[in-house]
């Protein structure tokens, strides 16, 4: 069976939807009804850092209008602080409040339990690492394809071409 990058993309999309559902259940368990799974993803992306909105968009690959709306909601709910830059009032830096950090810590505890249930031995952990490497490789390939147009030339492609010329 040959797995295509399209199948991987569809699977990743479905996995993310299931992950959002899981976050929704976790938020209910914590009694949080003022935040969505998409907003939690923003909190995780910010983490312990203080980021410009542009850095946040680049780091998380969010759409600008969606991120702006979600950041506004997060600020109004007290999960993030937004500091306007003195030299350019259009620029702002974002960081988690204590409330934001506490929520992330509580969710990390749940997800540590999930991880421990999923990876019961060394082989399970190695499979997770292989999956992550594969997905990152796919992301890099698509990024390079978009950035430079066409299929990027890799060392493997060059090696294959050289072998076929012999």
Coordinates of N, CA and C in Angstrom, one line a residue:
X1 N 0.8 -1.2 0.0 CA 0.0 0.0 0.0 C 0.9 1.2 0.0
X2 N 0.6 2.1 -0.9 CA 1.3 3.4 -1.0 C 0.5 4.5 -0.3
X3 N 1.2 5.2 0.6 CA 0.5 6.3 1.3 C 0.9 7.6 0.6
X4 N 0.0 8.4 0.2 CA 0.3 9.7 -0.5 C 0.3 10.8 0.5
X5 N 0.8 11.9 0.1 CA 0.8 13.1 0.9 C -0.6 13.6 1.1
X6 N -1.5 13.4 0.1 CA -2.9 13.8 0.3 C -3.6 13.0 1.4
X7 N -3.3 11.7 1.5 CA -3.9 10.9 2.6 C -3.4 11.4 3.9
X8 N -2.1 11.8 4.0 CA -1.5 12.3 5.2 C -2.2 13.6 5.6
X9 N -2.4 14.5 4.6 CA -3.0 15.8 4.9 C -4.4 15.6 5.4
X10 N -5.2 14.7 4.8 CA -6.5 14.5 5.2 C -6.6 13.9 6.6
X11 N -5.6 13.0 6.9 CA -5.5 12.4 8.2 C -5.2 13.4 9.3
X12 N -4.2 14.3 9.0 CA -3.8 15.4 9.9 C -5.0 16.3 10.2
X13 N -5.8 16.6 9.2 CA -7.0 17.5 9.4 C -8.0 16.8 10.3
X14 N -8.2 15.5 10.1 CA -9.2 14.8 11.0 C -8.6 14.7 12.4
X15 N -7.3 14.4 12.5 CA -6.7 14.3 13.8 C -6.8 15.6 14.6
X16 N -6.6 16.7 13.9 CA -6.7 18.0 14.5 C -8.2 18.3 15.0
X17 N -9.1 17.9 14.2 CA -10.5 18.0 14.6 C -10.8 17.2 15.9
X18 N -10.3 16.0 15.9 CA -10.5 15.1 17.1 C -9.7 15.8 18.3
X19 N -8.6 16.3 18.1 CA -7.8 17.0 19.1 C -8.6 18.2 19.7
X20 N -9.3 19.0 18.8 CA -10.1 20.1 19.2 C -11.3 19.6 20.0
X21 N -11.9 18.5 19.6 CA -12.9 17.9 20.4 C -12.4 17.5 21.8
X22 N -11.3 16.9 21.9 CA -10.7 16.5 23.1 C -10.4 17.7 24.0
X23 N -9.9 18.8 23.4 CA -9.7 20.0 24.2 C -11.1 20.6 24.7
X24 N -12.1 20.5 23.9 CA -13.4 20.9 24.3 C -13.9 20.1 25.5
X25 N -13.7 18.8 25.5 CA -14.0 18.0 26.7 C -13.2 18.4 27.9
X26 N -11.9 18.6 27.7 CA -11.0 19.0 28.8 C -11.5 20.3 29.4
X27 N -11.9 21.3 28.5 CA -12.3 22.6 29.0 C -13.6 22.4 29.9
X28 N -14.5 21.5 29.4 CA -15.7 21.2 30.2 C -15.3 20.7 31.6
X29 N -14.4 19.7 31.6 CA -13.9 19.1 32.8 C -13.4 20.2 33.8
X30 N -12.8 21.2 33.2 CA -12.2 22.3 34.0 C -13.2 23.4 34.4
X31 N -14.4 23.3 33.8 CA -15.5 24.3 34.0 C -15.2 25.6 33.3
X32 N -14.5 25.5 32.2 CA -14.2 26.7 31.4 C -15.1 26.8 30.2
X33 N -15.9 27.8 30.2 CA -16.8 28.0 29.1 C -16.6 29.4 28.3
X34 N -15.5 30.0 28.7 CA -15.1 31.3 28.1 C -14.0 31.3 27.1
X35 N -13.7 30.0 26.7 CA -12.5 29.9 25.8 C -12.8 28.7 24.8
X36 N -12.4 28.8 23.6 CA -12.6 27.7 22.6 C -11.3 27.0 22.4
X37 N -11.4 25.8 21.8 CA -10.1 25.0 21.5 C -9.2 25.8 20.6
X38 N -9.7 26.6 19.6 CA -8.8 27.4 18.8 C -8.1 28.4 19.6
X39 N -8.7 29.0 20.6 CA -8.1 29.9 21.5 C -7.0 29.3 22.4
X40 N -7.3 28.0 22.8 CA -6.3 27.3 23.6 C -5.1 27.1 22.8
X41 N -5.3 26.7 21.5 CA -4.1 26.5 20.6 C -3.2 27.8 20.6
X42 N -3.9 29.0 20.5 CA -3.1 30.2 20.6 C -2.3 30.3 21.9
X43 N -3.0 30.0 23.0 CA -2.3 30.0 24.3 C -1.1 29.1 24.3
X44 N -1.2 27.9 23.8 CA -0.1 27.0 23.7 C 1.0 27.5 22.8
X45 N 0.7 28.2 21.7 CA 1.7 28.7 20.8 C 2.4 29.9 21.5
X46 N 1.7 30.7 22.3 CA 2.4 31.8 23.0 C 3.3 31.2 24.1
X47 N 2.8 30.3 24.9 CA 3.6 29.7 25.9 C 4.1 30.7 26.9
X48 N 5.4 30.5 27.2 CA 6.1 31.4 28.2 C 6.7 32.7 27.5
X49 N 6.5 32.8 26.2 CA 7.1 33.9 25.4 C 6.2 35.1 25.5
X50 N 6.8 36.2 25.1 CA 6.1 37.5 24.8 C 6.3 37.7 23.3
X51 N 5.3 37.6 22.5 CA 5.4 37.7 21.0 C 4.7 38.9 20.4
X52 N 5.2 39.3 19.3 CA 4.4 40.2 18.5 C 3.3 39.4 17.8
X53 N 2.3 40.1 17.4 CA 1.2 39.4 16.7 C 1.7 38.7 15.5
X54 N 2.6 39.4 14.7 CA 3.2 38.8 13.5 C 4.0 37.5 13.8
X55 N 4.8 37.5 14.9 CA 5.5 36.3 15.3 C 4.5 35.2 15.7
X56 N 3.4 35.6 16.3 CA 2.4 34.5 16.7 C 1.8 33.9 15.4
X57 N 1.5 34.8 14.4 CA 0.9 34.3 13.2 C 1.9 33.4 12.5
X58 N 3.2 33.8 12.4 CA 4.2 33.0 11.8 C 4.4 31.6 12.5
X59 N 4.5 31.7 13.8 CA 4.8 30.5 14.6 C 3.6 29.5 14.5
X60 N 2.4 30.0 14.5 CA 1.3 29.0 14.6 C 0.6 28.9 13.2
X61 N 1.0 29.6 12.2 CA 0.4 29.5 10.9 C -1.1 29.8 11.0
X62 N -1.5 30.8 11.7 CA -2.9 31.2 11.8 C -3.3 32.2 10.7
X63 N -4.5 32.3 10.5 CA -5.0 33.3 9.6 C -5.2 34.6 10.4
X64 N -4.8 35.7 9.8 CA -4.7 37.0 10.5 C -6.0 37.4 11.2
X65 N -7.1 37.4 10.4 CA -8.4 37.8 11.0 C -8.9 36.9 12.1
X66 N -8.7 35.6 11.9 CA -9.1 34.7 13.0 C -8.3 34.9 14.2
X67 N -6.9 35.1 14.1 CA -6.1 35.3 15.2 C -6.4 36.6 15.9
X68 N -6.7 37.6 15.2 CA -7.1 38.9 15.8 C -8.3 38.8 16.6
X69 N -9.3 38.1 16.0 CA -10.6 38.0 16.8 C -10.3 37.1 18.0
X70 N -9.6 36.0 17.9 CA -9.4 35.2 19.1 C -8.5 35.9 20.1
X71 N -7.5 36.6 19.7 CA -6.7 37.4 20.7 C -7.5 38.4 21.4
X72 N -8.4 39.1 20.7 CA -9.3 40.0 21.4 C -10.2 39.3 22.4
X73 N -10.7 38.1 22.1 CA -11.5 37.4 23.0 C -10.7 36.9 24.2
X74 N -9.5 36.5 23.9 CA -8.6 36.0 25.0 C -8.2 37.2 26.0
X75 N -8.0 38.3 25.4 CA -7.7 39.5 26.3 C -8.9 39.9 27.1
X76 N -10.1 39.9 26.5 CA -11.3 40.2 27.2 C -11.6 39.2 28.3
X77 N -11.3 37.9 28.1 CA -11.5 36.9 29.1 C -10.4 36.8 30.1
X78 N -9.3 37.6 29.9 CA -8.2 37.6 30.9 C -7.2 36.6 30.8
X79 N -7.1 35.9 29.6 CA -6.1 34.9 29.4 C -4.8 35.4 28.8
X80 N -4.8 36.6 28.1 CA -3.6 37.2 27.6 C -3.6 38.7 27.9
X81 N -2.4 39.3 27.9 CA -2.2 40.7 28.0 C -1.7 41.2 26.7
X82 N -2.2 42.3 26.3 CA -1.7 42.9 25.0 C -1.1 44.3 25.3
X83 N 0.2 44.4 25.0 CA 0.9 45.6 25.3 C 1.2 46.3 24.0
X84 N 0.7 47.5 23.8 CA 0.9 48.3 22.6 C 2.3 48.9 22.6
X85 N 3.0 48.8 21.5 CA 4.4 49.3 21.4 C 4.4 50.9 21.4
X86 N 5.2 51.5 22.1 CA 5.3 53.0 22.2 C 5.6 53.6 20.9
X87 N 6.6 53.0 20.2 CA 7.1 53.7 18.9 C 6.2 53.4 17.7
X88 N 5.3 52.4 17.8 CA 4.4 52.1 16.7 C 3.1 51.5 17.3
X89 N 2.1 52.4 17.5 CA 0.9 52.1 18.2 C 0.1 50.9 17.5
X90 N 0.5 50.7 16.2 CA -0.2 49.6 15.5 C 0.4 48.2 15.9
X91 N 1.6 48.2 16.5 CA 2.2 46.9 16.9 C 1.9 46.7 18.3
X92 N 1.8 45.4 18.6 CA 1.5 45.0 20.0 C 2.3 43.7 20.3
X93 N 2.5 43.5 21.6 CA 3.2 42.2 22.1 C 2.1 41.5 22.9
X94 N 2.1 40.2 22.8 CA 1.1 39.4 23.5 C 1.8 38.5 24.5
X95 N 1.3 38.3 25.7 CA 1.8 37.3 26.6 C 0.7 36.8 27.5
X96 N 0.9 35.6 28.0 CA -0.2 35.0 28.9 C -0.2 35.7 30.2
X97 N -1.4 35.7 30.7 CA -1.6 36.2 32.1 C -1.4 35.0 33.0
X98 N -1.6 35.2 34.3 CA -1.5 34.1 35.3 C -2.7 33.1 34.9
X99 N -3.8 33.6 34.6 CA -5.0 32.8 34.3 C -4.7 31.9 33.1
X100 N -4.0 32.5 32.1 CA -3.6 31.8 30.9 C -2.7 30.7 31.2
X101 N -1.7 31.0 32.0 CA -0.7 30.0 32.4 C -1.3 28.8 33.2
X102 N -2.2 29.2 34.1 CA -2.9 28.2 34.9 C -3.7 27.2 34.0
X103 N -4.4 27.8 33.1 CA -5.2 26.9 32.2 C -4.3 26.0 31.4
X104 N -3.2 26.5 30.8 CA -2.2 25.7 30.1 C -1.7 24.6 30.9
X105 N -1.3 24.9 32.2 CA -0.8 23.9 33.1 C -1.8 22.8 33.3
X106 N -3.0 23.1 33.6 CA -4.1 22.1 33.8 C -4.3 21.2 32.6
X107 N -4.3 21.9 31.4 CA -4.5 21.1 30.2 C -3.2 20.2 29.9
X108 N -2.0 20.7 30.2 CA -0.8 19.9 30.0 C -0.9 18.6 30.9
X109 N -1.5 18.7 32.1 CA -1.6 17.6 33.0 C -2.5 16.5 32.4
X110 N -3.7 17.0 31.8 CA -4.5 16.0 31.2 C -3.8 15.3 30.0
X111 N -3.1 16.1 29.2 CA -2.5 15.6 28.0 C -1.3 14.7 28.4
X112 N -0.6 15.0 29.5 CA 0.4 14.0 29.9 C -0.2 12.7 30.2
X113 N -1.4 12.6 30.8 CA -2.1 11.4 31.1 C -2.4 10.7 29.8
X114 N -2.9 11.4 28.8 CA -3.2 10.9 27.5 C -1.9 10.3 26.8
X115 N -0.8 11.1 26.9 CA 0.4 10.6 26.3 C 0.9 9.3 27.0
X116 N 0.8 9.3 28.3 CA 1.3 8.1 29.0 C 0.4 6.8 28.6
X117 N -0.9 7.0 28.4 CA -1.8 6.0 28.0 C -1.5 5.5 26.6
X118 N -1.1 6.4 25.7 CA -0.8 6.1 24.3 C 0.6 5.5 24.1
X119 N 1.5 5.9 24.9 CA 2.9 5.4 24.7 C 3.3 4.6 25.9
X120 N 2.9 3.3 25.9 CA 3.2 2.4 27.0 C 4.5 1.8 27.1
X121 N 5.3 1.9 25.9 CA 6.6 1.3 25.9 C 7.5 2.1 24.9
X122 N 8.7 1.6 24.9 CA 9.7 2.3 24.0 C 9.3 2.3 22.6
X123 N 8.8 1.2 22.1 CA 8.3 1.2 20.7 C 7.3 2.2 20.4
X124 N 6.3 2.4 21.3 CA 5.3 3.4 21.1 C 5.9 4.8 21.0
X125 N 6.8 5.0 21.9 CA 7.5 6.4 21.9 C 8.3 6.6 20.6
X126 N 9.0 5.5 20.1 CA 9.7 5.6 18.8 C 8.8 5.9 17.7
X127 N 7.6 5.2 17.7 CA 6.6 5.4 16.6 C 6.1 6.9 16.6
X128 N 5.9 7.5 17.8 CA 5.5 8.9 17.9 C 6.6 9.8 17.3
X129 N 7.8 9.5 17.6 CA 8.9 10.3 17.1 C 9.1 10.2 15.6
X130 N 8.9 9.0 15.1 CA 8.9 8.8 13.6 C 7.8 9.6 13.0
X131 N 6.6 9.5 13.6 CA 5.4 10.2 13.0 C 5.7 11.7 13.0
X132 N 6.3 12.2 14.0 CA 6.6 13.7 14.1 C 7.6 14.1 13.1
X133 N 8.7 13.3 12.9 CA 9.7 13.5 11.9 C 9.1 13.5 10.5
X134 N 8.2 12.6 10.2 CA 7.5 12.5 8.9 C 6.7 13.7 8.7
X135 N 5.9 14.1 9.6 CA 5.0 15.3 9.5 C 5.8 16.5 9.3
X136 N 6.9 16.7 10.0 CA 7.7 17.9 9.9 C 8.4 17.9 8.5
X137 N 8.8 16.7 8.0 CA 9.4 16.6 6.7 C 8.4 17.0 5.6
X138 N 7.1 16.6 5.8 CA 6.1 17.0 4.8 C 5.8 18.5 4.9
X139 N 5.8 19.0 6.1 CA 5.6 20.5 6.2 C 6.7 21.2 5.5
X140 N 7.9 20.8 5.7 CA 9.1 21.5 5.1 C 9.0 21.4 3.6
X141 N 8.6 20.2 3.1 CA 8.5 20.0 1.7 C 7.5 21.0 1.1
X142 N 6.3 21.0 1.7 CA 5.2 21.9 1.2 C 5.6 23.4 1.3
X143 N 6.3 23.7 2.4 CA 6.8 25.1 2.6 C 7.7 25.5 1.5
X144 N 8.7 24.6 1.2 CA 9.7 24.9 0.1 C 9.0 24.9 -1.3
X145 N 8.1 24.1 -1.5 CA 7.3 24.1 -2.7 C 6.6 25.4 -2.9
X146 N 5.9 25.8 -1.9 CA 5.2 27.1 -2.0 C 6.2 28.3 -2.1
X147 N 7.2 28.3 -1.4 CA 8.2 29.4 -1.4 C 8.9 29.5 -2.7
X148 N 9.3 28.4 -3.3 CA 10.1 28.5 -4.5 C 9.4 28.1 -5.8
X149 N 8.2 27.6 -5.7 CA 7.4 27.1 -6.8 C 8.0 25.8 -7.4
X150 N 7.1 25.0 -7.8 CA 7.5 23.7 -8.3 C 8.0 22.8 -7.2
X151 N 8.4 21.6 -7.6 CA 8.9 20.6 -6.6 C 10.4 21.0 -6.2
X152 N 10.7 21.1 -4.9 CA 12.1 21.5 -4.6 C 13.0 20.3 -4.9
X153 N 14.2 20.7 -5.2 CA 15.3 19.7 -5.5 C 15.9 19.3 -4.2
X154 N 15.9 18.0 -3.9 CA 16.5 17.6 -2.6 C 17.7 16.7 -3.0
X155 N 18.5 16.5 -2.0 CA 19.7 15.6 -2.2 C 19.2 14.2 -2.6
X156 N 18.1 13.7 -2.1 CA 17.6 12.4 -2.5 C 17.3 12.4 -4.0
X157 N 16.6 13.5 -4.5 CA 16.2 13.6 -5.9 C 17.5 13.6 -6.8
X158 N 18.5 14.4 -6.3 CA 19.7 14.5 -7.1 C 20.4 13.1 -7.2
X159 N 20.5 12.4 -6.0 CA 21.1 11.1 -6.0 C 20.3 10.1 -6.9
X160 N 19.0 10.2 -6.9 CA 18.2 9.3 -7.7 C 18.5 9.6 -9.2
X161 N 18.6 10.9 -9.5 CA 18.8 11.2 -10.9 C 20.2 10.8 -11.4
X162 N 21.2 10.9 -10.5 CA 22.5 10.5 -10.9 C 22.6 9.0 -11.1
X163 N 21.9 8.3 -10.2 CA 21.9 6.8 -10.4 C 21.2 6.4 -11.7
X164 N 20.2 7.1 -12.0 CA 19.4 6.7 -13.2 C 20.2 7.0 -14.5
X165 N 21.2 7.9 -14.4 CA 22.0 8.3 -15.6 C 23.1 7.2 -15.9
X166 N 23.4 6.5 -14.9 CA 24.5 5.4 -15.1 C 24.1 4.4 -16.0

